[in-house]
PDB file of C-alpha atoms in Angstrom:
ATOM      1  CA  UNK A 220      95.401  65.536 132.337  1.00  0.00           C
ATOM      2  CA  UNK A 221      96.439  66.061 128.709  1.00  0.00           C
ATOM      3  CA  UNK A 222      99.327  67.883 127.124  1.00  0.00           C
ATOM      4  CA  UNK A 223     100.141  68.824 123.532  1.00  0.00           C
ATOM      5  CA  UNK A 224     103.469  67.679 122.084  1.00  0.00           C
ATOM      6  CA  UNK A 225     105.064  67.940 118.662  1.00  0.00           C
ATOM      7  CA  UNK A 226     106.024  64.822 116.710  1.00  0.00           C
ATOM      8  CA  UNK A 227     109.179  64.797 114.540  1.00  0.00           C
ATOM      9  CA  UNK A 228     107.038  66.024 111.622  1.00  0.00           C
ATOM     10  CA  UNK A 229     105.518  68.871 113.673  1.00  0.00           C
ATOM     11  CA  UNK A 230     102.065  67.295 113.853  1.00  0.00           C
ATOM     12  CA  UNK A 231     100.305  68.457 117.038  1.00  0.00           C
ATOM     13  CA  UNK A 232      98.984  65.544 119.102  1.00  0.00           C
ATOM     14  CA  UNK A 233      97.179  65.288 122.414  1.00  0.00           C
ATOM     15  CA  UNK A 234      98.391  62.510 124.726  1.00  0.00           C
ATOM     16  CA  UNK A 235      97.769  61.286 128.209  1.00  0.00           C
ATOM     17  CA  UNK A 236     100.137  62.631 130.859  1.00  0.00           C
ATOM     18  CA  UNK A 237     100.890  59.057 131.911  1.00  0.00           C
ATOM     19  CA  UNK A 238     102.212  58.153 128.434  1.00  0.00           C
ATOM     20  CA  UNK A 239     105.907  58.223 129.217  1.00  0.00           C
ATOM     21  CA  UNK A 240     106.952  56.690 125.891  1.00  0.00           C
ATOM     22  CA  UNK A 241     106.424  58.088 122.396  1.00  0.00           C
ATOM     23  CA  UNK A 242     107.321  55.941 119.391  1.00  0.00           C
ATOM     24  CA  UNK A 243     107.386  57.484 115.918  1.00  0.00           C
ATOM     25  CA  UNK A 244     107.830  55.753 112.572  1.00  0.00           C
ATOM     26  CA  UNK A 245     107.439  56.545 108.889  1.00  0.00           C
ATOM     27  CA  UNK A 246     106.939  53.812 106.300  1.00  0.00           C
ATOM     28  CA  UNK A 247     105.455  53.023 102.920  1.00  0.00           C
ATOM     29  CA  UNK A 248     103.577  49.906 101.845  1.00  0.00           C
ATOM     30  CA  UNK A 249     104.059  47.074 104.349  1.00  0.00           C
ATOM     31  CA  UNK A 250     102.464  43.847 103.073  1.00  0.00           C
ATOM     32  CA  UNK A 251     103.981  41.921 105.997  1.00  0.00           C
ATOM     33  CA  UNK A 252     104.189  42.920 109.642  1.00  0.00           C
ATOM     34  CA  UNK A 253     107.041  45.096 110.832  1.00  0.00           C
ATOM     35  CA  UNK A 254     108.001  45.672 114.452  1.00  0.00           C
ATOM     36  CA  UNK A 255     107.388  49.138 115.898  1.00  0.00           C
ATOM     37  CA  UNK A 256     107.891  48.703 119.623  1.00  0.00           C
ATOM     38  CA  UNK A 257     109.543  45.840 121.478  1.00  0.00           C
ATOM     39  CA  UNK A 258     109.211  45.978 125.271  1.00  0.00           C
ATOM     40  CA  UNK A 259     111.956  45.196 127.731  1.00  0.00           C
ATOM     41  CA  UNK A 260     112.253  41.526 128.714  1.00  0.00           C
ATOM     42  CA  UNK A 261     109.310  40.358 130.801  1.00  0.00           C
ATOM     43  CA  UNK A 262     107.326  43.545 130.252  1.00  0.00           C
ATOM     44  CA  UNK A 263     104.125  44.445 128.394  1.00  0.00           C
ATOM     45  CA  UNK A 264     103.306  47.474 126.273  1.00  0.00           C
ATOM     46  CA  UNK A 265     100.372  49.573 127.469  1.00  0.00           C
ATOM     47  CA  UNK A 266      99.098  51.666 124.581  1.00  0.00           C
ATOM     48  CA  UNK A 267      97.227  54.869 125.436  1.00  0.00           C
ATOM     49  CA  UNK A 268      96.852  56.557 122.029  1.00  0.00           C
ATOM     50  CA  UNK A 269      97.725  56.165 118.347  1.00  0.00           C
ATOM     51  CA  UNK A 270      97.900  58.763 115.610  1.00  0.00           C
ATOM     52  CA  UNK A 271      98.229  57.943 111.908  1.00  0.00           C
ATOM     53  CA  UNK A 272      98.778  60.227 108.925  1.00  0.00           C
ATOM     54  CA  UNK A 273      98.989  59.164 105.285  1.00  0.00           C
ATOM     55  CA  UNK A 274      99.631  60.950 102.011  1.00  0.00           C
ATOM     56  CA  UNK A 275      97.266  58.585 100.146  1.00  0.00           C
ATOM     57  CA  UNK A 276      94.388  56.412 101.316  1.00  0.00           C
ATOM     58  CA  UNK A 277      95.456  53.349 103.298  1.00  0.00           C
ATOM     59  CA  UNK A 278      94.545  51.049 106.175  1.00  0.00           C
ATOM     60  CA  UNK A 279      97.162  50.808 108.935  1.00  0.00           C
ATOM     61  CA  UNK A 280      96.807  47.681 111.053  1.00  0.00           C
ATOM     62  CA  UNK A 281      98.395  47.204 114.468  1.00  0.00           C
ATOM     63  CA  UNK A 282      98.881  43.779 115.985  1.00  0.00           C
ATOM     64  CA  UNK A 283      99.825  42.229 119.297  1.00  0.00           C
ATOM     65  CA  UNK A 284     102.412  39.854 117.925  1.00  0.00           C
ATOM     66  CA  UNK A 285     100.437  38.109 115.158  1.00  0.00           C
ATOM     67  CA  UNK A 286      96.963  39.174 116.354  1.00  0.00           C
ATOM     68  CA  UNK A 287      95.495  42.328 114.789  1.00  0.00           C
ATOM     69  CA  UNK A 288      93.733  44.541 117.311  1.00  0.00           C
ATOM     70  CA  UNK A 289      93.384  47.954 115.635  1.00  0.00           C
ATOM     71  CA  UNK A 290      92.778  49.215 112.097  1.00  0.00           C
ATOM     72  CA  UNK A 291      93.161  52.885 111.222  1.00  0.00           C
ATOM     73  CA  UNK A 292      91.487  53.655 107.886  1.00  0.00           C
ATOM     74  CA  UNK A 293      92.683  56.895 106.295  1.00  0.00           C
ATOM     75  CA  UNK A 294      90.587  57.851 103.269  1.00  0.00           C
ATOM     76  CA  UNK A 295      91.592  61.446 102.539  1.00  0.00           C
ATOM     77  CA  UNK A 296      95.143  62.266 101.399  1.00  0.00           C
ATOM     78  CA  UNK A 297      97.247  63.998 104.060  1.00  0.00           C
ATOM     79  CA  UNK A 298      94.614  63.558 106.726  1.00  0.00           C
ATOM     80  CA  UNK A 299      95.118  62.321 110.281  1.00  0.00           C
ATOM     81  CA  UNK A 300      93.260  59.679 112.282  1.00  0.00           C
ATOM     82  CA  UNK A 301      93.522  59.437 116.072  1.00  0.00           C
ATOM     83  CA  UNK A 302      92.658  56.573 118.397  1.00  0.00           C
ATOM     84  CA  UNK A 303      92.599  57.287 122.127  1.00  0.00           C
ATOM     85  CA  UNK A 304      91.992  54.343 124.454  1.00  0.00           C
ATOM     86  CA  UNK A 305      89.637  55.019 127.421  1.00  0.00           C
ATOM     87  CA  UNK A 306      91.949  52.763 129.398  1.00  0.00           C
ATOM     88  CA  UNK A 307      95.391  51.581 128.284  1.00  0.00           C
ATOM     89  CA  UNK A 308      95.384  48.665 125.839  1.00  0.00           C
ATOM     90  CA  UNK A 309      97.836  46.123 127.244  1.00  0.00           C
ATOM     91  CA  UNK A 310      99.671  43.743 124.926  1.00  0.00           C
ATOM     92  CA  UNK A 311     100.816  40.297 126.008  1.00  0.00           C
ATOM     93  CA  UNK A 312     104.088  40.129 127.909  1.00  0.00           C
ATOM     94  CA  UNK A 313     107.188  40.227 125.667  1.00  0.00           C
ATOM     95  CA  UNK A 314     105.082  40.800 122.525  1.00  0.00           C
ATOM     96  CA  UNK A 315     106.259  43.312 119.961  1.00  0.00           C
ATOM     97  CA  UNK A 316     103.725  45.820 118.680  1.00  0.00           C
ATOM     98  CA  UNK A 317     103.637  45.213 114.921  1.00  0.00           C
ATOM     99  CA  UNK A 318     102.305  47.201 111.951  1.00  0.00           C
ATOM    100  CA  UNK A 319     101.308  46.414 108.381  1.00  0.00           C
ATOM    101  CA  UNK A 320      99.247  48.143 105.699  1.00  0.00           C
ATOM    102  CA  UNK A 321      96.426  47.092 103.380  1.00  0.00           C
ATOM    103  CA  UNK A 322      94.028  48.620 100.833  1.00  0.00           C
ATOM    104  CA  UNK A 323      96.747  51.032  99.737  1.00  0.00           C
ATOM    105  CA  UNK A 324      95.654  53.605  97.178  1.00  0.00           C
ATOM    106  CA  UNK A 325      97.791  53.588  94.045  1.00  0.00           C
ATOM    107  CA  UNK A 326      97.754  56.928  92.255  1.00  0.00           C
ATOM    108  CA  UNK A 327      98.778  56.953  88.576  1.00  0.00           C
ATOM    109  CA  UNK A 328      99.491  60.082  86.550  1.00  0.00           C
ATOM    110  CA  UNK A 329     100.451  60.321  82.883  1.00  0.00           C
ATOM    111  CA  UNK A 330     102.461  63.198  81.437  1.00  0.00           C
ATOM    112  CA  UNK A 331     103.597  64.126  77.970  1.00  0.00           C
ATOM    113  CA  UNK A 332     106.861  65.777  77.056  1.00  0.00           C
ATOM    114  CA  UNK A 333     107.424  69.428  77.906  1.00  0.00           C
ATOM    115  CA  UNK A 334     110.046  69.925  75.199  1.00  0.00           C
ATOM    116  CA  UNK A 335     110.940  68.309  71.869  1.00  0.00           C
ATOM    117  CA  UNK A 336     114.228  69.008  70.111  1.00  0.00           C
ATOM    118  CA  UNK A 337     115.562  67.415  66.954  1.00  0.00           C
ATOM    119  CA  UNK A 338     119.134  66.140  67.012  1.00  0.00           C
ATOM    120  CA  UNK A 339     121.026  64.710  64.075  1.00  0.00           C
ATOM    121  CA  UNK A 340     120.951  60.997  63.300  1.00  0.00           C
ATOM    122  CA  UNK A 341     123.560  59.885  60.773  1.00  0.00           C
ATOM    123  CA  UNK A 342     123.978  63.553  59.998  1.00  0.00           C
ATOM    124  CA  UNK A 343     120.282  64.048  59.154  1.00  0.00           C
ATOM    125  CA  UNK A 344     117.577  66.187  60.812  1.00  0.00           C
ATOM    126  CA  UNK A 345     114.620  65.546  58.514  1.00  0.00           C
ATOM    127  CA  UNK A 346     111.665  65.292  60.928  1.00  0.00           C
ATOM    128  CA  UNK A 347     109.005  67.948  60.332  1.00  0.00           C
ATOM    129  CA  UNK A 348     106.550  69.408  62.879  1.00  0.00           C
ATOM    130  CA  UNK A 349     108.743  68.260  65.765  1.00  0.00           C
ATOM    131  CA  UNK A 350     106.744  70.252  68.334  1.00  0.00           C
ATOM    132  CA  UNK A 351     103.726  68.052  67.630  1.00  0.00           C
ATOM    133  CA  UNK A 352     105.452  65.452  69.821  1.00  0.00           C
ATOM    134  CA  UNK A 353     105.076  67.719  72.884  1.00  0.00           C
ATOM    135  CA  UNK A 354     102.284  66.907  75.335  1.00  0.00           C
ATOM    136  CA  UNK A 355      99.892  63.986  75.507  1.00  0.00           C
ATOM    137  CA  UNK A 356      98.802  62.142  72.383  1.00  0.00           C
ATOM    138  CA  UNK A 357      96.289  64.195  70.422  1.00  0.00           C
ATOM    139  CA  UNK A 358      96.493  63.065  66.800  1.00  0.00           C
ATOM    140  CA  UNK A 359      99.030  65.696  65.757  1.00  0.00           C
ATOM    141  CA  UNK A 360     102.268  64.059  64.661  1.00  0.00           C
ATOM    142  CA  UNK A 361     105.885  64.777  63.899  1.00  0.00           C
ATOM    143  CA  UNK A 362     106.739  63.148  60.564  1.00  0.00           C
ATOM    144  CA  UNK A 363     109.728  61.745  58.744  1.00  0.00           C
ATOM    145  CA  UNK A 364     109.244  61.034  55.038  1.00  0.00           C
ATOM    146  CA  UNK A 365     111.527  59.121  52.729  1.00  0.00           C
ATOM    147  CA  UNK A 366     113.134  61.048  49.872  1.00  0.00           C
ATOM    148  CA  UNK A 367     113.852  60.379  46.231  1.00  0.00           C
ATOM    149  CA  UNK A 368     117.581  61.051  46.146  1.00  0.00           C
ATOM    150  CA  UNK A 369     118.824  60.809  49.757  1.00  0.00           C
ATOM    151  CA  UNK A 370     118.408  58.718  52.859  1.00  0.00           C
ATOM    152  CA  UNK A 371     116.517  60.550  55.602  1.00  0.00           C
ATOM    153  CA  UNK A 372     116.597  60.430  59.380  1.00  0.00           C
ATOM    154  CA  UNK A 373     116.359  62.343  62.614  1.00  0.00           C
ATOM    155  CA  UNK A 374     116.315  62.037  66.385  1.00  0.00           C
ATOM    156  CA  UNK A 375     113.613  63.703  68.487  1.00  0.00           C
ATOM    157  CA  UNK A 376     114.812  64.191  72.082  1.00  0.00           C
ATOM    158  CA  UNK A 377     112.022  64.766  74.597  1.00  0.00           C
ATOM    159  CA  UNK A 378     112.284  66.366  78.040  1.00  0.00           C
ATOM    160  CA  UNK A 379     109.737  66.275  80.869  1.00  0.00           C
ATOM    161  CA  UNK A 380     108.480  68.015  84.005  1.00  0.00           C
ATOM    162  CA  UNK A 381     107.450  64.975  86.039  1.00  0.00           C
ATOM    163  CA  UNK A 382     108.292  65.612  89.695  1.00  0.00           C
ATOM    164  CA  UNK A 383     105.137  65.710  91.874  1.00  0.00           C
ATOM    165  CA  UNK A 384     104.857  68.649  94.242  1.00  0.00           C
ATOM    166  CA  UNK A 385     104.800  66.312  97.268  1.00  0.00           C
ATOM    167  CA  UNK A 386     107.281  63.710  96.047  1.00  0.00           C
ATOM    168  CA  UNK A 387     108.898  63.451  99.503  1.00  0.00           C
ATOM    169  CA  UNK A 388     105.681  61.863 100.765  1.00  0.00           C
ATOM    170  CA  UNK A 389     105.247  59.383  97.900  1.00  0.00           C
ATOM    171  CA  UNK A 390     106.878  56.093  96.913  1.00  0.00           C
ATOM    172  CA  UNK A 391     107.274  55.074  93.280  1.00  0.00           C
ATOM    173  CA  UNK A 392     105.446  51.858  92.412  1.00  0.00           C
ATOM    174  CA  UNK A 393     105.760  51.817  88.617  1.00  0.00           C
ATOM    175  CA  UNK A 394     107.144  53.896  85.751  1.00  0.00           C
ATOM    176  CA  UNK A 395     106.067  53.128  82.181  1.00  0.00           C
ATOM    177  CA  UNK A 396     107.108  54.836  78.934  1.00  0.00           C
ATOM    178  CA  UNK A 397     104.529  54.833  76.124  1.00  0.00           C
ATOM    179  CA  UNK A 398     105.488  55.545  72.504  1.00  0.00           C
ATOM    180  CA  UNK A 399     102.609  56.537  70.199  1.00  0.00           C
ATOM    181  CA  UNK A 400     104.095  56.090  66.736  1.00  0.00           C
ATOM    182  CA  UNK A 401     103.564  54.677  63.250  1.00  0.00           C
ATOM    183  CA  UNK A 402     105.732  53.243  60.467  1.00  0.00           C
ATOM    184  CA  UNK A 403     104.278  52.857  56.976  1.00  0.00           C
ATOM    185  CA  UNK A 404     105.966  51.601  53.805  1.00  0.00           C
ATOM    186  CA  UNK A 405     104.312  51.984  50.419  1.00  0.00           C
ATOM    187  CA  UNK A 406     107.575  51.429  48.566  1.00  0.00           C
ATOM    188  CA  UNK A 407     109.661  48.346  49.372  1.00  0.00           C
ATOM    189  CA  UNK A 408     113.102  49.849  48.863  1.00  0.00           C
ATOM    190  CA  UNK A 409     115.662  49.731  51.684  1.00  0.00           C
ATOM    191  CA  UNK A 410     114.755  49.571  55.378  1.00  0.00           C
ATOM    192  CA  UNK A 411     112.772  52.024  57.490  1.00  0.00           C
ATOM    193  CA  UNK A 412     113.295  51.916  61.249  1.00  0.00           C
ATOM    194  CA  UNK A 413     112.119  53.430  64.530  1.00  0.00           C
ATOM    195  CA  UNK A 414     114.535  53.329  67.491  1.00  0.00           C
ATOM    196  CA  UNK A 415     113.057  53.930  70.949  1.00  0.00           C
ATOM    197  CA  UNK A 416     115.364  55.061  73.758  1.00  0.00           C
ATOM    198  CA  UNK A 417     115.497  56.615  77.205  1.00  0.00           C
ATOM    199  CA  UNK A 418     118.159  57.787  79.640  1.00  0.00           C
ATOM    200  CA  UNK A 419     118.048  58.791  83.317  1.00  0.00           C
ATOM    201  CA  UNK A 420     119.661  62.191  82.741  1.00  0.00           C
ATOM    202  CA  UNK A 421     121.100  64.255  79.876  1.00  0.00           C
ATOM    203  CA  UNK A 422     124.669  63.167  80.694  1.00  0.00           C
ATOM    204  CA  UNK A 423     123.942  59.422  80.613  1.00  0.00           C
ATOM    205  CA  UNK A 424     124.213  57.126  77.602  1.00  0.00           C
ATOM    206  CA  UNK A 425     120.998  56.288  75.775  1.00  0.00           C
ATOM    207  CA  UNK A 426     119.361  52.975  76.661  1.00  0.00           C
ATOM    208  CA  UNK A 427     117.631  51.336  73.712  1.00  0.00           C
ATOM    209  CA  UNK A 428     114.198  49.960  74.513  1.00  0.00           C
ATOM    210  CA  UNK A 429     113.353  48.601  71.070  1.00  0.00           C
ATOM    211  CA  UNK A 430     114.005  48.867  67.353  1.00  0.00           C
ATOM    212  CA  UNK A 431     111.137  48.362  64.913  1.00  0.00           C
ATOM    213  CA  UNK A 432     111.911  48.000  61.215  1.00  0.00           C
ATOM    214  CA  UNK A 433     110.118  47.296  57.952  1.00  0.00           C
ATOM    215  CA  UNK A 434     111.631  46.285  54.616  1.00  0.00           C
ATOM    216  CA  UNK A 435     108.414  45.207  52.889  1.00  0.00           C
ATOM    217  CA  UNK A 436     105.245  47.107  52.096  1.00  0.00           C
ATOM    218  CA  UNK A 437     103.046  47.371  55.179  1.00  0.00           C
ATOM    219  CA  UNK A 438     102.187  49.395  58.274  1.00  0.00           C
ATOM    220  CA  UNK A 439     103.036  49.108  61.964  1.00  0.00           C
ATOM    221  CA  UNK A 440     100.576  51.386  63.741  1.00  0.00           C
ATOM    222  CA  UNK A 441     100.970  52.221  67.441  1.00  0.00           C
ATOM    223  CA  UNK A 442      99.165  55.566  67.392  1.00  0.00           C
ATOM    224  CA  UNK A 443      96.207  54.156  69.357  1.00  0.00           C
ATOM    225  CA  UNK A 444      97.756  51.289  71.301  1.00  0.00           C
ATOM    226  CA  UNK A 445     101.268  52.428  72.175  1.00  0.00           C
ATOM    227  CA  UNK A 446     104.476  50.508  72.610  1.00  0.00           C
ATOM    228  CA  UNK A 447     104.943  50.307  76.390  1.00  0.00           C
ATOM    229  CA  UNK A 448     108.132  49.791  78.380  1.00  0.00           C
ATOM    230  CA  UNK A 449     108.327  49.336  82.138  1.00  0.00           C
ATOM    231  CA  UNK A 450     111.472  51.011  83.501  1.00  0.00           C
ATOM    232  CA  UNK A 451     110.543  50.681  87.183  1.00  0.00           C
ATOM    233  CA  UNK A 452     113.486  48.450  88.094  1.00  0.00           C
ATOM    234  CA  UNK A 453     115.992  50.867  86.580  1.00  0.00           C
ATOM    235  CA  UNK A 454     114.401  53.874  88.286  1.00  0.00           C
ATOM    236  CA  UNK A 455     114.193  52.235  91.710  1.00  0.00           C
ATOM    237  CA  UNK A 456     117.777  51.020  91.354  1.00  0.00           C
ATOM    238  CA  UNK A 457     119.045  54.606  91.423  1.00  0.00           C
ATOM    239  CA  UNK A 458     120.383  56.150  94.628  1.00  0.00           C
ATOM    240  CA  UNK A 459     117.460  58.596  94.534  1.00  0.00           C
ATOM    241  CA  UNK A 460     114.660  57.441  92.205  1.00  0.00           C
ATOM    242  CA  UNK A 461     113.012  60.859  92.242  1.00  0.00           C
ATOM    243  CA  UNK A 462     116.209  62.340  90.784  1.00  0.00           C
ATOM    244  CA  UNK A 463     115.706  60.060  87.772  1.00  0.00           C
ATOM    245  CA  UNK A 464     112.093  61.184  87.436  1.00  0.00           C
ATOM    246  CA  UNK A 465     113.278  64.796  87.512  1.00  0.00           C
ATOM    247  CA  UNK A 466     115.896  64.455  84.768  1.00  0.00           C
ATOM    248  CA  UNK A 467     114.936  61.531  82.508  1.00  0.00           C
ATOM    249  CA  UNK A 468     114.659  61.973  78.745  1.00  0.00           C
ATOM    250  CA  UNK A 469     113.323  59.870  75.888  1.00  0.00           C
ATOM    251  CA  UNK A 470     114.465  59.675  72.292  1.00  0.00           C
ATOM    252  CA  UNK A 471     112.637  58.689  69.108  1.00  0.00           C
ATOM    253  CA  UNK A 472     114.870  58.008  66.116  1.00  0.00           C
ATOM    254  CA  UNK A 473     113.531  57.555  62.609  1.00  0.00           C
ATOM    255  CA  UNK A 474     115.453  56.374  59.574  1.00  0.00           C
ATOM    256  CA  UNK A 475     114.678  55.639  55.909  1.00  0.00           C
ATOM    257  CA  UNK A 476     117.575  53.988  54.056  1.00  0.00           C
ATOM    258  CA  UNK A 477     115.658  53.441  50.823  1.00  0.00           C
ATOM    259  CA  UNK A 478     115.620  56.027  48.054  1.00  0.00           C
ATOM    260  CA  UNK A 479     112.050  56.674  47.033  1.00  0.00           C
ATOM    261  CA  UNK A 480     108.982  58.670  47.994  1.00  0.00           C
ATOM    262  CA  UNK A 481     106.093  57.214  49.984  1.00  0.00           C
ATOM    263  CA  UNK A 482     107.487  55.784  53.232  1.00  0.00           C
ATOM    264  CA  UNK A 483     106.566  57.578  56.469  1.00  0.00           C
ATOM    265  CA  UNK A 484     107.430  57.500  60.173  1.00  0.00           C
ATOM    266  CA  UNK A 485     105.199  59.401  62.602  1.00  0.00           C
ATOM    267  CA  UNK A 486     105.382  60.258  66.299  1.00  0.00           C
ATOM    268  CA  UNK A 487     102.381  61.605  68.191  1.00  0.00           C
ATOM    269  CA  UNK A 488     103.728  61.533  71.768  1.00  0.00           C
ATOM    270  CA  UNK A 489     105.975  59.761  74.244  1.00  0.00           C
ATOM    271  CA  UNK A 490     104.121  59.652  77.544  1.00  0.00           C
ATOM    272  CA  UNK A 491     105.412  58.741  80.994  1.00  0.00           C
ATOM    273  CA  UNK A 492     103.032  57.079  83.456  1.00  0.00           C
ATOM    274  CA  UNK A 493     104.113  57.180  87.103  1.00  0.00           C
ATOM    275  CA  UNK A 494     102.205  55.232  89.756  1.00  0.00           C
ATOM    276  CA  UNK A 495     102.809  55.981  93.426  1.00  0.00           C
ATOM    277  CA  UNK A 496     101.751  54.924  96.890  1.00  0.00           C
ATOM    278  CA  UNK A 497     101.866  57.124  99.955  1.00  0.00           C
ATOM    279  CA  UNK A 498     104.248  57.453 102.851  1.00  0.00           C
ATOM    280  CA  UNK A 499     102.579  56.819 106.203  1.00  0.00           C
ATOM    281  CA  UNK A 500     103.400  58.294 109.601  1.00  0.00           C
ATOM    282  CA  UNK A 501     102.484  56.641 112.867  1.00  0.00           C
ATOM    283  CA  UNK A 502     102.944  57.893 116.422  1.00  0.00           C
ATOM    284  CA  UNK A 503     102.374  55.600 119.414  1.00  0.00           C
ATOM    285  CA  UNK A 504     101.890  56.741 123.002  1.00  0.00           C
ATOM    286  CA  UNK A 505     102.103  54.487 126.022  1.00  0.00           C
ATOM    287  CA  UNK A 506     104.343  52.874 128.587  1.00  0.00           C
ATOM    288  CA  UNK A 507     105.650  49.488 129.717  1.00  0.00           C
ATOM    289  CA  UNK A 508     104.700  47.520 132.824  1.00  0.00           C
TER     290      UNK A 508
END
């Protein structure tokens, strides 16, 4: 006889009437085995059914101690795979039922800024076409030119809409900031600099990622191959990493200290690449003998 129960995530499952124990767990990537069910001393687990759900493709492997005996391959995001045993699968006495994952899908998405606002740097706001820095790189640039009689500068602050719709079911694997920019000097007077920054929220202090400067004639071109900075450790170190993703900002500062026409700083885009793996849900049905 079968009955329908609801798991803690309200997923309907059909189980055998004799399955007196239901074990539920939710986990992300598990490269090494983790215990799910430890029987009472001297007893064995008898498994009658297993149900797995994953937000991204993954293989969920169950083992009797260190011996794998079942692999659930989930290929479609947010789909469910069921395994019902014609007769209970009995583990060895005292063995813990273990789980690990493999072949995890990593999903990477890149976003450009949603907003670009110029703030003063050393009292200057000389960038032109600031809105060209919004969105993904496309060849349209915000520019800062040197001037004949004054030093020039500016600070472009970029905001983002990065939170995935189903963030509660995803784990952050990597976060990378990519600056598509260019610094060109045709007149070797003074120093021209680009300062690259980020911060986890608008109230936090800016964190400098790099400073690139030129004082001699030449060009540093990152419009095709960007300057990349991995901020994963900082993001995952927050109490709630998704809060950082929701509120983070980047900043691109340009400065020409030399007096003379012909030096240029350009910004095409500052992109954020976020790579995630899925959260997995597993429900076990069975009993101990």
